[in-house]
């Protein structure tokens, strides 16, 4: 049975979308990955662009509110910003909760290249976190 993972952020526009893309990529067909926000801000075009640079297409992702998933029994809930951790709703069942506060690239300042550099840095942090998470929790759980 596939594990169900929810990635939660405030606006479901950047960090959670990037994490959803990488968690899907690294888990292959071993997990169902969802992302949501405590609010919805639409998928940030710069997040789509930096993921495309790394060969992952998130252009069809949608920005969803966490309330849309209240009927899903998640195995893992990952919050990727402090605000989402504080506002994380209760999920029935035995979902294991994880938290990692990534910088918000949507708040990056500077010229276009400086902003994209910050998006790439956050993308790379999330990529490393996602690969480690899948290796520790999804791949190992299949062997148990």
CSV table of C-alpha atoms in Angstrom, one decimal:
chain,number,residue,atom,x,y,z
A,1,UNK,CA,0.0,0.0,0.0
A,2,UNK,CA,1.3,3.4,-1.0
A,3,UNK,CA,2.2,5.8,1.8
A,4,UNK,CA,0.3,9.1,1.8
A,5,UNK,CA,2.4,12.3,2.3
A,6,UNK,CA,1.0,15.8,2.7
A,7,UNK,CA,3.3,18.8,2.4
A,8,UNK,CA,1.9,21.9,4.2
A,9,UNK,CA,2.9,25.5,3.8
A,10,UNK,CA,1.1,28.9,4.2
A,11,UNK,CA,0.2,29.7,0.6
A,12,UNK,CA,0.9,26.5,-1.3
A,13,UNK,CA,2.7,28.5,-3.9
A,14,UNK,CA,6.5,27.8,-3.7
A,15,UNK,CA,8.1,25.6,-1.0
A,16,UNK,CA,5.3,23.0,-0.7
A,17,UNK,CA,5.0,22.8,-4.5
A,18,UNK,CA,8.7,22.2,-4.9
A,19,UNK,CA,8.6,19.6,-2.1
A,20,UNK,CA,5.7,17.9,-3.7
A,21,UNK,CA,7.6,17.7,-7.0
A,22,UNK,CA,10.7,16.2,-5.4
A,23,UNK,CA,8.9,13.8,-3.1
A,24,UNK,CA,7.0,12.5,-6.1
A,25,UNK,CA,10.2,12.2,-8.1
A,26,UNK,CA,12.2,10.4,-5.4
A,27,UNK,CA,9.4,8.1,-4.2
A,28,UNK,CA,8.5,6.9,-7.7
A,29,UNK,CA,5.3,4.9,-7.3
A,30,UNK,CA,5.8,4.2,-3.6
A,31,UNK,CA,3.9,7.2,-2.3
A,32,UNK,CA,0.9,9.5,-3.0
A,33,UNK,CA,2.1,13.1,-2.5
A,34,UNK,CA,-0.1,16.0,-1.9
A,35,UNK,CA,0.6,19.7,-1.0
A,36,UNK,CA,-1.6,22.3,0.5
A,37,UNK,CA,-1.7,25.6,2.3
A,38,UNK,CA,-3.4,27.2,5.1
A,39,UNK,CA,-4.3,29.7,2.4
A,40,UNK,CA,-4.0,29.4,-1.4
A,41,UNK,CA,-1.9,31.8,-3.5
A,42,UNK,CA,-1.6,29.9,-6.8
A,43,UNK,CA,1.6,28.2,-8.0
A,44,UNK,CA,4.4,30.7,-8.3
A,45,UNK,CA,5.8,30.8,-11.9
A,46,UNK,CA,9.4,31.1,-10.5
A,47,UNK,CA,8.9,27.8,-8.6
A,48,UNK,CA,7.8,26.2,-11.9
A,49,UNK,CA,10.8,27.7,-13.7
A,50,UNK,CA,13.4,26.5,-11.2
A,51,UNK,CA,11.9,23.0,-11.1
A,52,UNK,CA,11.9,22.9,-14.9
A,53,UNK,CA,15.6,23.7,-14.7
A,54,UNK,CA,16.1,20.5,-12.7
A,55,UNK,CA,14.0,18.4,-15.1
A,56,UNK,CA,10.8,18.3,-13.0
A,57,UNK,CA,7.5,19.7,-14.3
A,58,UNK,CA,5.2,21.1,-11.7
A,59,UNK,CA,3.3,23.3,-14.1
A,60,UNK,CA,0.1,21.2,-13.7
A,61,UNK,CA,0.2,21.5,-9.9
A,62,UNK,CA,-2.7,23.3,-8.3
A,63,UNK,CA,-2.7,25.4,-5.1
A,64,UNK,CA,-5.0,23.7,-2.6
A,65,UNK,CA,-6.3,24.5,0.8
A,66,UNK,CA,-5.6,22.0,3.5
A,67,UNK,CA,-9.3,21.6,4.3
A,68,UNK,CA,-9.7,19.9,0.9
A,69,UNK,CA,-7.8,16.9,2.3
A,70,UNK,CA,-9.5,16.5,5.7
A,71,UNK,CA,-10.9,13.0,4.6
A,72,UNK,CA,-7.5,11.5,3.7
A,73,UNK,CA,-5.7,9.4,6.3
A,74,UNK,CA,-2.1,10.6,5.8
A,75,UNK,CA,0.9,8.6,6.9
A,76,UNK,CA,3.2,11.7,7.0
A,77,UNK,CA,2.5,15.5,7.3
A,78,UNK,CA,5.5,17.7,6.5
A,79,UNK,CA,5.3,21.4,7.3
A,80,UNK,CA,7.9,23.5,5.4
A,81,UNK,CA,7.4,26.8,7.1
A,82,UNK,CA,6.9,27.9,10.8
A,83,UNK,CA,3.6,29.5,10.1
A,84,UNK,CA,2.1,26.3,8.7
A,85,UNK,CA,3.5,24.3,11.6
A,86,UNK,CA,1.7,26.7,14.0
A,87,UNK,CA,-1.6,26.6,12.1
A,88,UNK,CA,-1.4,22.9,11.2
A,89,UNK,CA,-4.8,21.4,11.6
A,90,UNK,CA,-5.4,18.1,13.4
A,91,UNK,CA,-5.4,15.1,11.2
A,92,UNK,CA,-7.2,12.0,12.4
A,93,UNK,CA,-5.2,8.8,12.4
A,94,UNK,CA,-1.6,8.2,13.1
A,95,UNK,CA,0.1,10.7,10.7
A,96,UNK,CA,3.7,11.3,11.7
A,97,UNK,CA,4.5,15.0,11.6
A,98,UNK,CA,7.8,16.5,10.4
A,99,UNK,CA,8.9,20.1,10.2
A,100,UNK,CA,11.6,21.9,8.3
A,101,UNK,CA,11.4,25.7,8.0
A,102,UNK,CA,12.8,26.7,4.6
A,103,UNK,CA,13.3,30.3,3.6
A,104,UNK,CA,10.4,31.7,1.5
A,105,UNK,CA,11.8,32.4,-2.0
A,106,UNK,CA,8.6,34.4,-2.8
A,107,UNK,CA,10.0,37.1,-0.4
A,108,UNK,CA,13.3,37.3,-2.3
A,109,UNK,CA,14.4,40.8,-3.2
A,110,UNK,CA,16.8,42.2,-5.8
A,111,UNK,CA,17.0,42.0,-9.6
A,112,UNK,CA,15.6,39.0,-11.5
A,113,UNK,CA,18.8,37.1,-11.4
A,114,UNK,CA,19.2,37.6,-7.6
A,115,UNK,CA,15.7,36.5,-7.0
A,116,UNK,CA,16.1,33.4,-9.2
A,117,UNK,CA,19.4,32.6,-7.3
A,118,UNK,CA,17.4,32.6,-4.1
A,119,UNK,CA,14.7,30.3,-5.6
A,120,UNK,CA,17.5,27.9,-6.7
A,121,UNK,CA,19.1,27.9,-3.3
A,122,UNK,CA,15.7,27.0,-1.6
A,123,UNK,CA,15.0,24.5,-4.3
A,124,UNK,CA,18.3,22.7,-3.7
A,125,UNK,CA,17.6,22.7,0.1
A,126,UNK,CA,14.2,21.2,-0.5
A,127,UNK,CA,15.6,18.7,-3.0
A,128,UNK,CA,18.1,17.4,-0.4
A,129,UNK,CA,15.5,17.2,2.3
A,130,UNK,CA,13.1,15.4,0.1
A,131,UNK,CA,15.7,12.8,-1.1
A,132,UNK,CA,16.7,12.1,2.6
A,133,UNK,CA,13.0,11.9,3.7
A,134,UNK,CA,12.2,9.3,1.0
A,135,UNK,CA,15.3,7.3,1.7
A,136,UNK,CA,14.6,7.3,5.5
A,137,UNK,CA,10.8,6.8,5.5
A,138,UNK,CA,9.5,5.4,2.3
A,139,UNK,CA,12.2,3.1,1.0
A,140,UNK,CA,13.0,1.7,4.4
A,141,UNK,CA,9.3,1.2,5.2
A,142,UNK,CA,9.0,-1.1,2.2
A,143,UNK,CA,11.7,-3.4,3.6
A,144,UNK,CA,10.2,-3.7,7.1
